Amino acid sequence: MLKKRIIPCLDIKDGRTVKGVNFVNIRDVGDPVELAKQYSRDGADELVFLDISATVEKRKAMVPLVEKVALHIDIPFTVGGGISSLKNVSALIKAGADKVSINSAAITSPKLISEIANEFGSQCLIVAIDTKLINDTWKVFIRGGRTETEHKTLSWAKHVEELGAGEILLTSMNNDGTENGFALDLTNQVAQKLSIPVIASGGAGTKEDFKNLFTKTQATGGLAASIFHYNKIPIPQLKTYLKNQQIPIR
Amino acid sequence: MIAIIKYNAGNIRSVQNALNRIGKKSIISDDLSLLSDASKIIFPGVGEASTAMCYLKEKKLDRFILDTKKPFLGICLGLQLMCQHSEEGDTTCLGIFDTVVKKFQAKDKVPHMGWNNFEKTDGQLFSKIQNMDDVYYVHSYYAEICSATIATCDYINPFSAALQKDNYYATQFHPEKSADVGESILKNFMKI
C-alpha cells in the first residue's frame, strides 16, 4: 500500500539552515547537510529545501549545497525558492535535486510549468501554492505571501495540473505558524479535484494534526518545519503514533 | 568498475552517489568501449520513453545492451525500456522482457509517487529484504506482470516491481533513493 509521506522543510538562507534545532547528535545545526542526514536517519520520507535568500547573488550558494546533499542523502529531495527559469531548474537537477518547486514564477510565467514538465518530466515538478482565505474565497498569493493575485486556489490548482505539474504543495497562510492544525477543508477540496498528489503544509502542531490530515483528506503528504526543527514532535514518534492509528506509514 | 549508461535522462548522478555510499566506484558514459570494460552495468532513467529509445539507437547502445553478458540492472524508465513496447509515445522498446508497458488508469493519484512495498520471490537481488519493506516509486507507466516478474506491487492494479531474465535485472522503484532498503538491494546486485 502506498504510504503517506512525512516531509520536513528546511529553510535555507545564504547556504545555511535558518531555524534553530536542538537535535543532540548534530555538530553544526546550521549545516543543512547535517540536518538532512539526521532527518533521513529519523525516517523522513522526503525533504524540501526552501531557499529564502534575498538576492539572486546569494541564491548561487544553492547549487553547491544541492551537490553536497545529493552525495549524502538516500531519500528524495526537492529544492525551491526563487526559481524563475529553465536554466535555474536544469542547474539544480544536474546538481542532484530530485524535484524542484516553483511558486511565484508559476503565476508570472505559467509556460515555465509546461517547459519544465516537457524537459525533465512532470515527476520532478512541484507547484507550490500559498493561499489565504479572502472574503470566503481561497486566493493565491505570491512573493512569499506578500502579493495577492487574481487567482482562486481551486481553479489555479486544476490549471497547473493541466499545464504539467506533478504535485501540488498547498500552504494555507491562515494556518501557517499557528500550530492549530492543517487546513482540512481546503486540502480536501483541492485533493479531490486533482488527480496529482497534494502535499499539505501549514499549521501542524501535534501528532493528531497529521492523523486528521490523513484520515479526513486525500492529501498524500504532510509538510512541516518548526515542529521538526525544534524537535517538538520527533519524526520516529510521529510515525509510530500514525502507524498505531492504522494510517499507512513507512 | 561499474558503468552507468548515460543517456538524455534527468538525474542519473543519484545512482553514482548511491554507489559511492556503498564504496563502489563508477563511471557515467555512453562510450561503447568504456561500457564494454565494465564489470556491471546500470541503466537508470527518468524521462520519456520514445526520446530515450531514439538516443539509445543513435549511440548504438541498444545493440550493446542486448548483447551484454554482464550483470545488468535497469531502474525505472530503464526497466520499461527493457520491455517489448511502451504506451508512452507508442514506443518499440528493447524486448528483453516479454511484457508491455501501459499507462495507469486515473482511478487514483497518478503518478504513483512515494513509498510502497512489494511482494517478492526468492532470489539474490532481494536477499535479506522483507515483503513489508518500502521502496520509493515515481512513475505513471507500469510493466504488466509476466514470467520474468520477480516482484509485484499493487497500485491501481498489480504490476511488475522487478523483473529478471538471465543476466538482466530491473526494478521499477528507485533503489538509489530508497534509504537502507535500497542500499541493501544495490549491495545484493554488486554480489551477483
Short mmCIF file of C-alpha atoms in Angstrom, two decimals:
data_model
loop_
_atom_site.label_atom_id
_atom_site.label_comp_id
_atom_site.label_asym_id
_atom_site.label_seq_id
_atom_site.Cartn_x
_atom_site.Cartn_y
_atom_site.Cartn_z
CA MET A 1 0.00 0.00 0.00
CA LEU A 2 1.22 3.49 -0.86
CA LYS A 3 2.37 5.23 2.32
CA LYS A 4 1.55 8.74 3.48
CA ARG A 5 4.64 10.93 3.42
CA ILE A 6 6.11 12.94 6.30
CA ILE A 7 8.17 15.80 4.86
CA PRO A 8 10.34 18.17 6.90
CA CYS A 9 11.08 21.50 5.26
CA LEU A 10 14.44 23.22 5.76
CA ASP A 11 14.66 26.96 5.24
CA ILE A 12 17.99 27.87 3.70
CA LYS A 13 19.48 31.35 3.73
CA ASP A 14 22.83 32.02 2.06
CA GLY A 15 23.58 28.28 2.09
CA ARG A 16 22.78 27.72 5.80
CA THR A 17 19.69 26.48 7.64
CA VAL A 18 17.92 29.28 9.39
CA LYS A 19 15.75 27.90 12.13
CA GLY A 20 17.34 26.64 15.33
CA VAL A 21 17.47 22.99 16.09
CA ASN A 22 18.10 21.08 19.25
CA PHE A 23 18.98 17.66 17.94
CA VAL A 24 21.61 16.15 20.17
CA ASN A 25 23.73 14.40 17.57
CA ILE A 26 24.33 17.28 15.24
CA ARG A 27 27.65 19.06 15.34
CA ASP A 28 26.61 22.08 13.34
CA VAL A 29 22.92 22.85 13.44
CA GLY A 30 23.31 25.46 10.72
CA ASP A 31 24.66 22.90 8.26
CA PRO A 32 21.80 21.78 6.01
CA VAL A 33 23.63 18.55 5.16
CA GLU A 34 23.97 17.51 8.81
CA LEU A 35 20.32 18.31 9.46
CA ALA A 36 19.19 16.49 6.32
CA LYS A 37 21.18 13.40 7.35
CA GLN A 38 19.56 13.45 10.78
CA TYR A 39 16.05 13.71 9.30
CA SER A 40 16.83 10.92 6.89
CA ARG A 41 18.05 8.66 9.75
CA ASP A 42 14.89 9.56 11.69
CA GLY A 43 12.70 8.23 8.87
CA ALA A 44 11.66 11.34 6.97
CA ASP A 45 10.13 10.21 3.66
CA GLU A 46 11.32 13.19 1.65
CA LEU A 47 12.95 16.55 2.29
CA VAL A 48 12.22 20.02 0.98
CA PHE A 49 14.92 22.71 0.92
CA LEU A 50 13.46 26.17 0.57
CA ASP A 51 15.91 28.93 -0.35
CA ILE A 52 14.81 32.16 1.32
CA SER A 53 17.93 34.16 0.40
CA ALA A 54 17.06 37.71 -0.52
CA THR A 55 19.08 38.11 -3.70
CA VAL A 56 19.95 36.23 -6.88
CA GLU A 57 23.61 36.53 -5.92
CA LYS A 58 23.07 34.79 -2.57
CA ARG A 59 20.98 32.07 -4.20
CA LYS A 60 24.05 30.89 -6.10
CA ALA A 61 25.04 29.08 -2.90
CA MET A 62 22.23 26.62 -3.56
CA VAL A 63 23.83 24.59 -6.36
CA PRO A 64 26.95 23.51 -4.42
CA LEU A 65 24.73 22.82 -1.43
CA VAL A 66 22.45 20.59 -3.52
CA GLU A 67 25.52 18.71 -4.77
CA LYS A 68 26.61 18.05 -1.20
CA VAL A 69 23.15 16.99 -0.09
CA ALA A 70 22.86 14.60 -3.05
CA LEU A 71 26.12 12.90 -2.08
CA HIS A 72 24.89 12.09 1.41
CA ILE A 73 21.11 11.69 1.29
CA ASP A 74 19.42 8.49 0.13
CA ILE A 75 15.83 9.73 0.08
CA PRO A 76 14.22 12.05 -2.48
CA PHE A 77 14.54 15.80 -2.00
CA THR A 78 13.03 18.90 -3.51
CA VAL A 79 14.56 22.34 -3.91
CA GLY A 80 12.52 25.52 -4.12
CA GLY A 81 12.73 29.26 -3.65
CA GLY A 82 13.39 31.88 -6.27
CA ILE A 83 13.36 29.50 -9.24
CA SER A 84 12.34 31.51 -12.28
CA SER A 85 13.85 29.90 -15.38
CA LEU A 86 14.53 26.60 -17.09
CA LYS A 87 18.22 27.36 -16.55
CA ASN A 88 17.75 27.50 -12.75
CA VAL A 89 15.90 24.18 -12.87
CA SER A 90 18.50 22.49 -15.03
CA ALA A 91 21.34 23.55 -12.70
CA LEU A 92 19.53 22.18 -9.63
CA ILE A 93 18.51 18.88 -11.26
CA LYS A 94 22.03 18.36 -12.61
CA ALA A 95 23.39 19.05 -9.12
CA GLY A 96 21.25 16.15 -7.86
CA ALA A 97 17.85 17.54 -6.83
CA ASP A 98 15.06 15.03 -7.50
CA LYS A 99 12.41 17.71 -7.83
CA VAL A 100 12.09 21.45 -7.95
CA SER A 101 9.31 23.54 -6.53
CA ILE A 102 8.15 26.74 -8.20
CA ASN A 103 5.76 29.30 -6.77
CA SER A 104 5.73 32.94 -7.92
CA ALA A 105 7.17 32.07 -11.33
CA ALA A 106 4.26 29.71 -11.98
CA ILE A 107 1.96 32.73 -11.78
CA THR A 108 4.13 35.23 -13.61
CA SER A 109 5.08 32.82 -16.41
CA PRO A 110 2.81 29.75 -16.42
CA LYS A 111 4.51 28.42 -19.56
CA LEU A 112 7.52 27.62 -17.37
CA ILE A 113 5.39 24.79 -15.89
CA SER A 114 4.97 23.04 -19.25
CA GLU A 115 8.56 23.79 -20.22
CA ILE A 116 9.88 22.09 -17.08
CA ALA A 117 7.46 19.18 -17.48
CA ASN A 118 8.49 18.65 -21.11
CA GLU A 119 12.20 18.91 -20.45
CA PHE A 120 12.51 16.99 -17.19
CA GLY A 121 9.14 15.27 -16.73
CA SER A 122 6.18 16.14 -14.50
CA GLN A 123 7.51 13.90 -11.74
CA CYS A 124 10.22 16.43 -10.93
CA LEU A 125 7.95 19.47 -10.71
CA ILE A 126 6.07 20.62 -7.64
CA VAL A 127 3.98 23.74 -7.96
CA ALA A 128 3.74 25.41 -4.57
CA ILE A 129 0.58 27.37 -3.87
CA ASP A 130 0.39 29.81 -0.95
CA THR A 131 -3.21 30.60 -0.23
CA LYS A 132 -5.27 32.74 2.12
CA LEU A 133 -8.99 32.99 2.76
CA ILE A 134 -10.24 36.38 1.50
CA ASN A 135 -13.98 37.05 1.88
CA ASP A 136 -14.74 33.31 2.00
CA THR A 137 -12.67 32.58 -1.12
CA TRP A 138 -9.25 30.93 -1.10
CA LYS A 139 -6.97 33.20 -3.15
CA VAL A 140 -3.44 32.53 -4.43
CA PHE A 141 -0.62 34.70 -3.03
CA ILE A 142 2.91 35.06 -4.38
CA ARG A 143 6.26 36.60 -3.38
CA GLY A 144 6.40 34.83 -0.05
CA GLY A 145 2.76 35.61 0.68
CA ARG A 146 3.17 39.36 0.20
CA THR A 147 1.20 39.79 -3.02
CA GLU A 148 -2.38 38.73 -3.64
CA THR A 149 -3.17 37.53 -7.15
CA GLU A 150 -6.47 37.38 -9.04
CA HIS A 151 -6.38 33.57 -8.98
CA LYS A 152 -8.75 31.40 -6.98
CA THR A 153 -6.92 28.47 -5.44
CA LEU A 154 -9.10 25.61 -6.67
CA SER A 155 -9.15 26.65 -10.31
CA TRP A 156 -5.47 27.63 -10.24
CA ALA A 157 -4.51 24.21 -8.85
CA LYS A 158 -6.50 22.48 -11.61
CA HIS A 159 -4.87 24.71 -14.20
CA VAL A 160 -1.30 23.93 -13.08
CA GLU A 161 -2.14 20.23 -13.16
CA GLU A 162 -3.24 20.62 -16.78
CA LEU A 163 -0.03 22.50 -17.58
CA GLY A 164 2.06 19.59 -16.32
CA ALA A 165 2.71 19.95 -12.58
CA GLY A 166 3.48 16.59 -10.97
CA GLU A 167 2.46 17.53 -7.44
CA ILE A 168 0.95 20.43 -5.51
CA LEU A 169 2.41 21.78 -2.28
CA LEU A 170 -0.51 23.58 -0.73
CA THR A 171 0.20 26.04 2.09
CA SER A 172 -2.61 27.70 3.96
CA MET A 173 -1.35 31.09 5.14
CA ASN A 174 -4.24 31.21 7.61
CA ASN A 175 -2.92 28.11 9.33
CA ASP A 176 0.82 28.55 8.82
CA GLY A 177 2.63 29.22 12.08
CA THR A 178 -0.47 28.71 14.24
CA GLU A 179 0.24 25.05 15.14
CA ASN A 180 -3.55 24.64 15.25
CA GLY A 181 -3.72 22.00 12.55
CA PHE A 182 -3.76 21.81 8.75
CA ALA A 183 -6.47 23.49 6.64
CA LEU A 184 -8.51 20.32 6.23
CA ASP A 185 -11.43 21.66 4.17
CA LEU A 186 -9.19 23.43 1.72
CA THR A 187 -6.83 20.47 1.41
CA ASN A 188 -9.71 18.12 0.86
CA GLN A 189 -11.29 20.30 -1.81
CA VAL A 190 -8.03 20.59 -3.75
CA ALA A 191 -7.06 16.93 -3.36
CA GLN A 192 -10.49 15.74 -4.51
CA LYS A 193 -10.47 17.98 -7.55
CA LEU A 194 -6.97 16.96 -8.72
CA SER A 195 -5.60 13.67 -9.95
CA ILE A 196 -2.00 14.51 -8.97
CA PRO A 197 -0.71 14.16 -5.38
CA VAL A 198 -1.29 17.03 -2.95
CA ILE A 199 1.05 17.77 -0.03
CA ALA A 200 -0.46 19.87 2.73
CA SER A 201 1.57 22.46 4.61
CA GLY A 202 0.92 24.99 7.34
CA GLY A 203 -0.44 24.55 10.82
CA ALA A 204 0.98 21.24 12.05
CA GLY A 205 1.34 21.41 15.83
CA THR A 206 0.51 17.95 17.14
CA LYS A 207 0.59 14.31 16.06
CA GLU A 208 -3.21 14.41 15.89
CA ASP A 209 -2.98 17.11 13.23
CA PHE A 210 -1.24 14.62 10.93
CA LYS A 211 -3.80 11.94 11.78
CA ASN A 212 -6.62 14.34 10.86
CA LEU A 213 -4.85 15.29 7.64
CA PHE A 214 -4.51 11.67 6.54
CA THR A 215 -7.93 10.47 7.68
CA LYS A 216 -10.04 13.47 6.70
CA THR A 217 -8.43 14.47 3.41
CA GLN A 218 -6.86 12.76 0.41
CA ALA A 219 -3.50 14.52 0.92
CA THR A 220 -0.63 12.14 0.24
CA GLY A 221 1.89 14.02 2.36
CA GLY A 222 2.21 16.45 5.24
CA LEU A 223 4.97 19.05 5.35
CA ALA A 224 6.14 20.92 8.44
CA ALA A 225 9.15 22.89 9.57
CA SER A 226 9.27 24.20 13.12
CA ILE A 227 7.76 21.20 14.94
CA PHE A 228 10.55 19.06 13.47
CA HIS A 229 13.30 21.69 13.80
CA TYR A 230 12.64 22.23 17.47
CA ASN A 231 12.11 18.51 17.95
CA LYS A 232 8.65 19.21 19.36
CA ILE A 233 7.47 16.07 17.60
CA PRO A 234 10.35 13.72 16.79
CA ILE A 235 9.69 12.01 13.46
CA PRO A 236 10.08 8.42 14.80
CA GLN A 237 7.47 9.17 17.48
CA LEU A 238 5.09 10.72 14.95
CA LYS A 239 5.41 7.74 12.62
CA THR A 240 4.85 5.19 15.39
CA TYR A 241 1.75 7.10 16.50
CA LEU A 242 0.32 7.23 12.96
CA LYS A 243 1.03 3.52 12.41
CA ASN A 244 -0.88 2.74 15.62
CA GLN A 245 -3.78 4.77 14.20
CA GLN A 246 -3.82 2.36 11.20
CA ILE A 247 -2.53 5.01 8.81
CA PRO A 248 -0.21 3.60 6.10
CA ILE A 249 3.23 4.87 7.09
CA ARG A 250 6.71 3.67 6.18
CA MET B 1 34.39 -0.71 -12.38
CA ILE B 2 30.63 -0.22 -12.60
CA ALA B 3 29.30 1.62 -15.63
CA ILE B 4 26.16 3.74 -15.57
CA ILE B 5 24.74 4.19 -19.04
CA LYS B 6 24.46 7.87 -19.89
CA TYR B 7 21.52 8.98 -21.94
CA ASN B 8 19.39 12.05 -22.13
CA ALA B 9 17.58 11.40 -18.90
CA GLY B 10 17.45 13.69 -15.89
CA ASN B 11 19.09 12.97 -12.60
CA ILE B 12 21.37 9.97 -13.17
CA ARG B 13 24.07 11.16 -10.81
CA SER B 14 21.96 9.98 -7.88
CA VAL B 15 22.81 6.41 -8.91
CA GLN B 16 26.51 7.23 -8.87
CA ASN B 17 26.12 8.90 -5.46
CA ALA B 18 24.38 5.80 -4.11
CA LEU B 19 27.20 3.59 -5.40
CA ASN B 20 29.75 5.89 -3.76
CA ARG B 21 27.93 5.45 -0.45
CA ILE B 22 28.45 1.68 -0.65
CA GLY B 23 32.07 2.17 -1.65
CA LYS B 24 31.75 1.33 -5.36
CA LYS B 25 33.46 3.46 -7.99
CA SER B 26 31.51 4.06 -11.18
CA ILE B 27 31.61 5.94 -14.45
CA ILE B 28 28.75 7.55 -16.34
CA SER B 29 29.26 7.06 -20.06
CA ASP B 30 27.68 6.38 -23.45
CA ASP B 31 31.03 5.27 -24.92
CA LEU B 32 30.73 1.65 -26.05
CA SER B 33 34.38 0.78 -25.37
CA LEU B 34 34.22 2.12 -21.81
CA LEU B 35 30.92 0.33 -21.18
CA SER B 36 32.36 -2.94 -22.52
CA ASP B 37 35.16 -2.81 -19.94
CA ALA B 38 32.77 -2.53 -17.00
CA SER B 39 32.13 -5.46 -14.67
CA LYS B 40 28.50 -4.46 -14.12
CA ILE B 41 26.13 -2.13 -15.89
CA ILE B 42 23.38 0.06 -14.52
CA PHE B 43 20.75 1.51 -16.82
CA PRO B 44 18.97 4.29 -14.91
CA GLY B 45 16.38 6.63 -16.16
CA VAL B 46 13.96 9.35 -15.60
CA GLY B 47 12.49 10.69 -18.79
CA GLU B 48 10.28 9.92 -21.75
CA ALA B 49 10.37 6.52 -23.48
CA SER B 50 10.45 7.41 -27.20
CA THR B 51 13.09 10.15 -26.76
CA ALA B 52 15.22 7.78 -24.70
CA MET B 53 14.93 4.93 -27.28
CA CYS B 54 15.96 7.31 -30.09
CA TYR B 55 19.07 8.30 -28.15
CA LEU B 56 19.96 4.65 -27.43
CA LYS B 57 19.70 3.79 -31.13
CA GLU B 58 21.66 6.83 -32.23
CA LYS B 59 24.53 5.86 -29.92
CA LYS B 60 24.18 2.13 -30.81
CA LEU B 61 23.56 1.48 -27.12
CA ASP B 62 20.50 -0.66 -27.97
CA ARG B 63 22.68 -3.34 -29.61
CA PHE B 64 25.21 -3.16 -26.78
CA ILE B 65 22.52 -3.67 -24.13
CA LEU B 66 21.05 -6.67 -25.96
CA ASP B 67 24.48 -8.29 -26.42
CA THR B 68 26.00 -7.79 -22.98
CA LYS B 69 26.50 -10.81 -20.72
CA LYS B 70 27.45 -8.71 -17.68
CA PRO B 71 25.12 -8.32 -14.70
CA PHE B 72 22.77 -5.57 -15.83
CA LEU B 73 20.34 -3.51 -13.72
CA GLY B 74 17.65 -1.29 -15.23
CA ILE B 75 15.92 1.26 -13.00
CA CYS B 76 12.51 2.89 -13.52
CA LEU B 77 12.42 4.04 -17.18
CA GLY B 78 15.35 1.64 -17.66
CA LEU B 79 13.05 -1.26 -16.71
CA GLN B 80 10.33 -0.02 -19.05
CA LEU B 81 12.74 0.30 -21.99
CA MET B 82 13.80 -3.33 -21.44
CA CYS B 83 10.21 -4.49 -22.18
CA GLN B 84 8.65 -5.12 -25.63
CA HIS B 85 6.63 -1.97 -26.06
CA SER B 86 5.58 1.13 -24.13
CA GLU B 87 2.35 3.08 -24.49
CA GLU B 88 4.42 6.17 -23.72
CA GLY B 89 5.00 7.66 -27.19
CA ASP B 90 3.88 4.29 -28.71
CA THR B 91 7.49 3.13 -28.44
CA THR B 92 9.03 -0.15 -29.55
CA CYS B 93 11.47 -0.99 -26.78
CA LEU B 94 14.40 -3.40 -26.38
CA GLY B 95 12.31 -6.54 -25.88
CA ILE B 96 14.42 -8.25 -23.20
CA PHE B 97 11.36 -8.92 -21.04
CA ASP B 98 8.31 -10.42 -22.70
CA THR B 99 5.83 -7.85 -21.46
CA VAL B 100 4.36 -4.45 -22.28
CA VAL B 101 4.30 -1.08 -20.54
CA LYS B 102 0.95 0.63 -20.03
CA LYS B 103 -0.26 3.89 -18.55
CA PHE B 104 -2.01 3.77 -15.15
CA GLN B 105 -5.76 4.39 -15.32
CA ALA B 106 -6.51 7.53 -13.31
CA LYS B 107 -8.52 5.68 -10.64
CA ASP B 108 -6.11 7.01 -8.02
CA LYS B 109 -3.40 9.67 -7.99
CA VAL B 110 -1.04 9.38 -10.97
CA PRO B 111 1.98 9.37 -10.93
CA HIS B 112 2.35 6.57 -8.40
CA MET B 113 4.69 8.60 -6.22
CA GLY B 114 6.10 7.71 -2.85
CA TRP B 115 6.95 4.75 -0.66
CA ASN B 116 5.29 1.41 -1.29
CA ASN B 117 6.19 -2.22 -0.56
CA PHE B 118 6.32 -5.23 -2.88
CA GLU B 119 5.72 -8.98 -2.90
CA LYS B 120 8.97 -10.63 -3.85
CA THR B 121 10.12 -14.05 -4.88
CA ASP B 122 13.35 -15.55 -3.57
CA GLY B 123 16.49 -14.57 -5.36
CA GLN B 124 19.85 -12.89 -4.94
CA LEU B 125 18.61 -9.37 -5.63
CA PHE B 126 16.24 -9.49 -2.65
CA SER B 127 18.45 -11.34 -0.20
CA LYS B 128 17.55 -10.16 3.35
CA ILE B 129 14.71 -7.96 2.01
CA GLN B 130 11.24 -8.36 3.56
CA ASN B 131 7.86 -8.06 1.84
CA MET B 132 6.97 -5.28 4.28
CA ASP B 133 9.98 -3.15 3.32
CA ASP B 134 9.11 0.06 1.50
CA VAL B 135 10.91 1.46 -1.52
CA TYR B 136 10.49 4.70 -3.47
CA TYR B 137 8.48 4.78 -6.70
CA VAL B 138 7.80 7.61 -9.17
CA HIS B 139 6.07 6.53 -12.36
CA SER B 140 2.95 6.96 -14.49
CA TYR B 141 3.51 3.84 -16.63
CA TYR B 142 3.95 0.24 -15.43
CA ALA B 143 5.12 -3.11 -16.83
CA GLU B 144 2.46 -5.83 -16.84
CA ILE B 145 3.20 -8.96 -14.85
CA CYS B 146 4.90 -11.71 -16.90
CA SER B 147 7.05 -14.83 -16.46
CA ALA B 148 10.14 -12.65 -15.77
CA THR B 149 8.42 -10.84 -12.89
CA ILE B 150 10.34 -11.38 -9.62
CA ALA B 151 8.42 -8.85 -7.51
CA THR B 152 4.97 -7.30 -7.74
CA CYS B 153 3.47 -4.12 -6.35
CA ASP B 154 -0.21 -3.24 -6.22
CA TYR B 155 -1.21 0.34 -7.02
CA ILE B 156 -4.37 0.87 -9.05
CA ASN B 157 -3.57 -2.62 -10.39
CA PRO B 158 -0.84 -5.20 -9.73
CA PHE B 159 2.30 -4.59 -11.80
CA SER B 160 5.94 -5.71 -12.07
CA ALA B 161 8.00 -4.07 -9.31
CA ALA B 162 11.04 -6.04 -10.51
CA LEU B 163 11.92 -8.29 -13.45
CA GLN B 164 14.74 -10.71 -14.16
CA LYS B 165 15.84 -12.78 -17.13
CA ASP B 166 19.33 -14.31 -17.38
CA ASN B 167 21.85 -11.55 -16.50
CA TYR B 168 19.21 -8.81 -16.81
CA TYR B 169 17.64 -7.35 -13.64
CA ALA B 170 15.32 -4.38 -13.40
CA THR B 171 13.39 -2.51 -10.73
CA GLN B 172 10.50 -0.09 -11.24
CA PHE B 173 11.36 1.60 -7.94
CA HIS B 174 14.49 3.65 -7.27
CA PRO B 175 16.92 1.71 -5.04
CA GLU B 176 19.23 4.75 -5.11
CA LYS B 177 16.51 6.79 -3.35
CA SER B 178 15.14 4.06 -1.09
CA ALA B 179 17.19 4.60 2.08
CA ASP B 180 18.67 1.47 3.70
CA VAL B 181 16.39 -0.99 1.85
CA GLY B 182 17.55 0.41 -1.49
CA GLU B 183 21.15 0.27 -0.34
CA SER B 184 20.78 -3.44 0.52
CA ILE B 185 19.35 -4.14 -2.94
CA LEU B 186 22.25 -2.33 -4.62
CA LYS B 187 24.71 -4.26 -2.44
CA ASN B 188 22.95 -7.50 -3.43
CA PHE B 189 23.30 -6.59 -7.10
CA MET B 190 27.02 -5.97 -6.56
CA LYS B 191 27.39 -9.58 -5.37
CA ILE B 192 25.76 -11.06 -8.50
#
